[in-house]
Tab-separated table of C-alpha atoms in Angstrom:
chain	number	residue	atom	x	y	z
V	2	MET	CA	-21.916	-37.245	2.946
V	3	THR	CA	-19.519	-35.922	0.310
V	4	LEU	CA	-17.652	-32.637	0.571
V	5	LEU	CA	-19.971	-31.015	-1.967
V	6	GLU	CA	-23.048	-32.279	-0.136
V	7	ARG	CA	-21.756	-30.844	3.143
V	8	THR	CA	-21.058	-27.561	1.401
V	9	TYR	CA	-24.558	-27.355	-0.058
V	10	ARG	CA	-25.989	-28.244	3.342
V	11	THR	CA	-24.392	-25.116	4.811
V	12	ILE	CA	-25.689	-23.013	1.919
V	13	ASP	CA	-29.182	-24.534	2.059
V	14	LEU	CA	-29.490	-23.896	5.798
V	15	VAL	CA	-29.154	-20.205	4.992
V	16	ARG	CA	-31.362	-20.359	1.909
V	17	VAL	CA	-34.394	-21.508	3.917
V	18	LYS	CA	-34.031	-18.321	5.991
V	19	SER	CA	-33.309	-15.844	3.193
V	20	ASN	CA	-33.408	-15.610	-0.596
V	21	GLU	CA	-30.695	-12.911	-0.592
V	22	ALA	CA	-26.956	-13.171	0.010
V	23	ILE	CA	-23.831	-11.035	0.054
V	24	VAL	CA	-20.593	-12.623	-1.162
V	25	PHE	CA	-17.200	-11.095	-0.430
V	26	CYS	CA	-15.484	-11.727	-3.747
V	27	SER	CA	-11.750	-11.056	-4.043
V	28	LEU	CA	-11.764	-12.607	-7.547
V	29	GLY	CA	-9.353	-15.243	-6.246
V	30	LYS	CA	-9.896	-18.983	-6.568
V	31	ASP	CA	-11.842	-19.470	-3.348
V	32	SER	CA	-14.251	-16.602	-3.897
V	33	LEU	CA	-14.948	-17.562	-7.535
V	34	VAL	CA	-15.778	-21.123	-6.475
V	35	LEU	CA	-17.942	-19.807	-3.652
V	36	LEU	CA	-19.852	-17.514	-6.005
V	37	ASP	CA	-20.415	-20.350	-8.469
V	38	LEU	CA	-21.857	-22.509	-5.687
V	39	ILE	CA	-24.122	-19.813	-4.267
V	40	TYR	CA	-25.385	-18.137	-7.420
V	41	PRO	CA	-28.053	-20.709	-8.432
V	42	LYS	CA	-29.423	-20.903	-4.896
V	43	PHE	CA	-30.408	-17.292	-4.230
V	44	ASP	CA	-32.729	-14.835	-5.943
V	45	ARG	CA	-30.459	-11.897	-5.133
V	46	VAL	CA	-26.664	-12.036	-4.869
V	47	VAL	CA	-24.513	-9.013	-4.100
V	48	CYS	CA	-20.771	-9.351	-4.765
V	49	VAL	CA	-18.470	-7.108	-2.746
V	50	PHE	CA	-14.962	-6.542	-4.099
V	51	MET	CA	-12.505	-4.655	-1.889
V	52	TYR	CA	-9.856	-2.738	-3.837
V	53	PHE	CA	-6.530	-1.143	-2.957
V	54	VAL	CA	-6.501	1.029	-6.095
V	55	GLU	CA	-9.728	1.431	-8.005
V	56	GLY	CA	-10.118	0.873	-11.741
V	57	LEU	CA	-7.148	-1.371	-12.534
V	58	GLU	CA	-7.568	-2.788	-16.034
V	59	HIS	CA	-6.485	-6.343	-15.242
V	60	ILE	CA	-8.956	-6.473	-12.329
V	61	GLU	CA	-11.784	-4.982	-14.375
V	62	ARG	CA	-11.386	-7.828	-16.892
V	63	TYR	CA	-12.337	-10.344	-14.218
V	64	ILE	CA	-15.196	-8.197	-12.976
V	65	LYS	CA	-16.617	-8.088	-16.512
V	66	TRP	CA	-16.335	-11.874	-16.682
V	67	VAL	CA	-18.230	-12.268	-13.390
V	68	LYS	CA	-21.010	-9.962	-14.572
V	69	ALA	CA	-21.335	-11.871	-17.858
V	70	LYS	CA	-21.223	-15.310	-16.231
V	71	TYR	CA	-23.610	-14.421	-13.407
V	72	PRO	CA	-25.919	-11.755	-14.899
V	73	LYS	CA	-28.213	-11.301	-11.892
V	74	VAL	CA	-25.268	-10.449	-9.616
V	75	GLU	CA	-25.091	-6.934	-8.203
V	76	PHE	CA	-21.396	-6.022	-8.138
V	77	ILE	CA	-20.067	-3.323	-5.836
V	78	GLN	CA	-16.490	-2.138	-5.301
V	79	VAL	CA	-15.444	-0.641	-1.969
V	80	PRO	CA	-12.067	0.370	-0.495
V	81	HIS	CA	-10.270	-2.466	1.277
V	82	TRP	CA	-10.328	-2.104	5.047
V	83	ASN	CA	-6.532	-2.575	5.087
V	84	LEU	CA	-6.263	0.723	3.233
V	85	THR	CA	-7.106	2.539	6.462
V	86	TYR	CA	-3.931	1.170	8.052
V	87	ILE	CA	-1.842	1.912	4.964
V	88	LEU	CA	-3.077	5.493	4.639
V	89	ARG	CA	-2.888	6.266	8.331
V	90	SER	CA	0.641	4.918	8.737
V	91	GLY	CA	1.877	6.438	5.471
V	92	MET	CA	2.997	3.234	3.782
V	93	TYR	CA	4.348	4.443	0.417
V	94	CYS	CA	2.335	7.662	0.835
V	95	VAL	CA	1.978	10.702	3.087
V	96	PRO	CA	0.529	9.541	6.442
V	97	ASN	CA	-2.926	10.734	7.411
V	98	PRO	CA	-3.462	10.360	11.191
V	99	LYS	CA	-7.119	11.384	10.820
V	100	ILE	CA	-8.030	8.160	9.001
V	101	LYS	CA	-10.306	5.944	11.087
V	102	LEU	CA	-8.977	2.380	11.295
V	103	LEU	CA	-11.409	-0.276	10.091
V	104	LYS	CA	-11.662	-4.055	10.172
V	105	LEU	CA	-13.362	-6.579	7.918
V	106	ALA	CA	-16.261	-6.662	10.388
V	107	ASP	CA	-16.857	-2.955	9.750
V	108	VAL	CA	-17.118	-3.469	5.982
V	109	ASP	CA	-19.325	-6.511	6.580
V	110	LEU	CA	-21.738	-4.479	8.719
V	111	ALA	CA	-21.755	-1.563	6.270
V	112	MET	CA	-22.711	-3.862	3.386
V	113	ARG	CA	-25.498	-5.516	5.390
V	114	LEU	CA	-26.956	-2.131	6.261
V	115	LYS	CA	-26.577	-0.796	2.721
V	116	PHE	CA	-28.343	-3.723	1.045
V	117	GLY	CA	-30.605	-4.904	3.863
V	118	ILE	CA	-29.257	-8.451	3.644
V	119	ASP	CA	-28.626	-10.535	6.762
V	120	TYR	CA	-26.294	-13.245	5.462
V	121	VAL	CA	-22.753	-12.722	4.208
V	122	PHE	CA	-20.667	-15.491	2.626
V	123	PHE	CA	-16.880	-15.762	2.877
V	124	GLY	CA	-14.473	-18.140	1.101
V	125	MET	CA	-12.268	-18.811	4.145
V	126	LYS	CA	-10.993	-22.367	4.638
V	127	LYS	CA	-9.542	-24.277	7.583
V	128	ALA	CA	-6.617	-25.155	5.348
V	129	ASP	CA	-5.674	-21.470	5.013
V	130	SER	CA	-4.034	-21.231	8.441
V	131	MET	CA	-4.130	-22.526	11.996
V	132	ASN	CA	-6.041	-19.423	13.119
V	133	ARG	CA	-8.680	-20.007	10.448
V	134	ARG	CA	-9.001	-23.641	11.504
V	135	LEU	CA	-9.477	-22.720	15.149
V	136	MET	CA	-12.034	-20.049	14.285
V	137	LEU	CA	-14.093	-22.137	11.866
V	138	ASN	CA	-14.142	-25.141	14.172
V	139	THR	CA	-16.100	-23.077	16.705
V	140	TYR	CA	-19.004	-22.339	14.328
V	141	PRO	CA	-21.847	-24.876	14.125
V	142	ASP	CA	-22.703	-25.543	10.477
V	143	TYR	CA	-20.020	-22.963	9.593
V	144	GLU	CA	-22.347	-20.032	10.256
V	145	ASN	CA	-21.974	-17.416	12.961
V	146	ALA	CA	-24.168	-14.346	13.405
V	147	GLY	CA	-24.970	-14.245	9.701
V	148	LYS	CA	-21.399	-14.890	8.547
V	149	VAL	CA	-21.263	-18.089	6.496
V	150	TYR	CA	-18.234	-20.197	5.499
V	151	PRO	CA	-19.325	-22.987	3.100
V	152	LEU	CA	-15.738	-23.763	1.977
V	153	ALA	CA	-14.485	-24.359	5.519
V	154	ASP	CA	-13.618	-28.029	4.888
V	155	TRP	CA	-12.163	-27.515	1.417
V	156	THR	CA	-8.490	-27.808	0.534
V	157	GLN	CA	-6.672	-25.972	-2.239
V	158	ARG	CA	-6.789	-29.186	-4.251
V	159	ASP	CA	-10.584	-29.337	-3.871
V	160	VAL	CA	-10.848	-25.754	-5.097
V	161	LEU	CA	-8.654	-26.397	-8.156
V	162	THR	CA	-10.562	-29.578	-9.014
V	163	TYR	CA	-13.882	-27.754	-8.883
V	164	MET	CA	-12.515	-24.936	-11.052
V	165	ARG	CA	-11.385	-27.398	-13.709
V	166	GLN	CA	-14.727	-29.212	-13.666
V	167	LYS	CA	-16.687	-25.979	-13.983
V	168	VAL	CA	-14.200	-24.356	-16.395
V	169	LEU	CA	-13.718	-21.320	-14.190
V	170	PRO	CA	-10.918	-18.918	-15.186
V	171	GLU	CA	-7.591	-19.013	-13.398
V	172	PRO	CA	-7.152	-15.778	-11.404
V	173	VAL	CA	-4.062	-13.643	-11.911
V	174	ARG	CA	-0.865	-15.058	-10.422
V	175	TYR	CA	1.707	-12.343	-10.091
V	176	SER	CA	4.456	-14.972	-9.732
V	177	ASN	CA	5.023	-18.559	-8.653
V	178	LYS	CA	6.236	-17.249	-5.307
V	179	ALA	CA	3.502	-14.729	-4.660
V	180	SER	CA	0.044	-15.604	-3.424
V	181	GLY	CA	-3.116	-13.670	-2.803
V	182	GLY	CA	-4.158	-10.411	-4.356
V	183	ILE	CA	-2.346	-7.327	-5.461
V	184	GLY	CA	0.122	-5.822	-3.024
V	185	PHE	CA	3.285	-3.847	-2.447
V	186	ASN	CA	5.793	-6.520	-3.393
V	187	LEU	CA	8.421	-6.863	-6.090
V	188	TYR	CA	6.811	-9.829	-7.856
V	189	CYS	CA	3.521	-7.994	-8.257
V	190	PHE	CA	5.182	-4.818	-9.531
V	191	LEU	CA	7.346	-6.713	-12.035
V	192	TRP	CA	4.291	-8.548	-13.354
V	193	LEU	CA	2.394	-5.290	-13.737
V	194	ARG	CA	5.301	-3.550	-15.467
V	195	LYS	CA	5.482	-6.355	-18.008
V	196	ASN	CA	1.769	-7.000	-18.542
V	197	TYR	CA	-0.212	-3.931	-17.449
V	198	PRO	CA	2.063	-0.878	-17.237
V	199	SER	CA	-0.939	1.468	-17.119
V	200	ASP	CA	-2.132	-0.274	-13.929
V	201	LEU	CA	1.325	0.107	-12.423
V	202	ARG	CA	1.202	3.828	-13.163
V	203	LYS	CA	-2.157	4.086	-11.393
V	204	ILE	CA	-0.756	2.400	-8.299
V	205	ILE	CA	2.319	4.619	-8.254
V	206	LYS	CA	0.119	7.687	-8.692
V	207	ALA	CA	-1.940	6.650	-5.649
V	208	PHE	CA	1.119	5.584	-3.635
V	209	PRO	CA	4.056	7.589	-5.046
V	210	MET	CA	6.712	6.143	-2.759
V	211	SER	CA	5.949	2.600	-3.959
V	212	GLU	CA	8.072	3.386	-7.057
V	213	ARG	CA	10.993	2.702	-4.742
V	214	ILE	CA	10.225	-1.033	-4.987
V	215	LEU	CA	11.245	-1.141	-8.655
V	216	PHE	CA	13.947	1.499	-8.283
V	217	GLU	CA	15.804	-0.611	-5.724
V	218	TYR	CA	15.396	-3.722	-7.887
V	219	ASP	CA	16.587	-2.004	-11.073
V	220	ASN	CA	19.601	-0.481	-9.304
V	221	GLY	CA	20.542	-3.598	-7.373
V	222	THR	CA	20.131	-1.956	-3.985
V	223	LYS	CA	17.743	-4.616	-2.684
């Protein structure tokens, strides 16, 4: 059985139980591949994007592409669960001790209840980390209590190969050194200042003290 056949087996095992699916879509490589694999299989697909700052232009471009490419998708944006830790601790902002700390499982449950859908797909891979490998190895058919991981056996090379074959767009890379989504790091802020200064202003407005990242760089203090 090929990698793709094993992947579709995991998806099809869910499809016989439900014609609806939720996909956590970060707009990164893994989640775009996952969405492309799932989309033809289900009658209803809800994409959940978790943001740190809402309405960033360079993110909205990719959301528009997803909606055009997969027209039956329902796309929802919700605050990232990590924001609760950032806001409560006061990372680059005034701390708010009243914020209730959340986890991914809390957002997962909220989306299931909101849309009445039992199965949620994630793009996590064993190759991501040792912890991911240990976790995914414990799930038969890469499904656990409605959480589904079809890309569990994929490598980064597999993901890139699939993207080339399907002509999927390359997600934003803030630098050769940085990985993942947007965050409070110098490489991300430099990329935004050069390419999307209006998005940088939105982030600094939401997290005023984050301006220190560029200030220290520009003044050689870090």
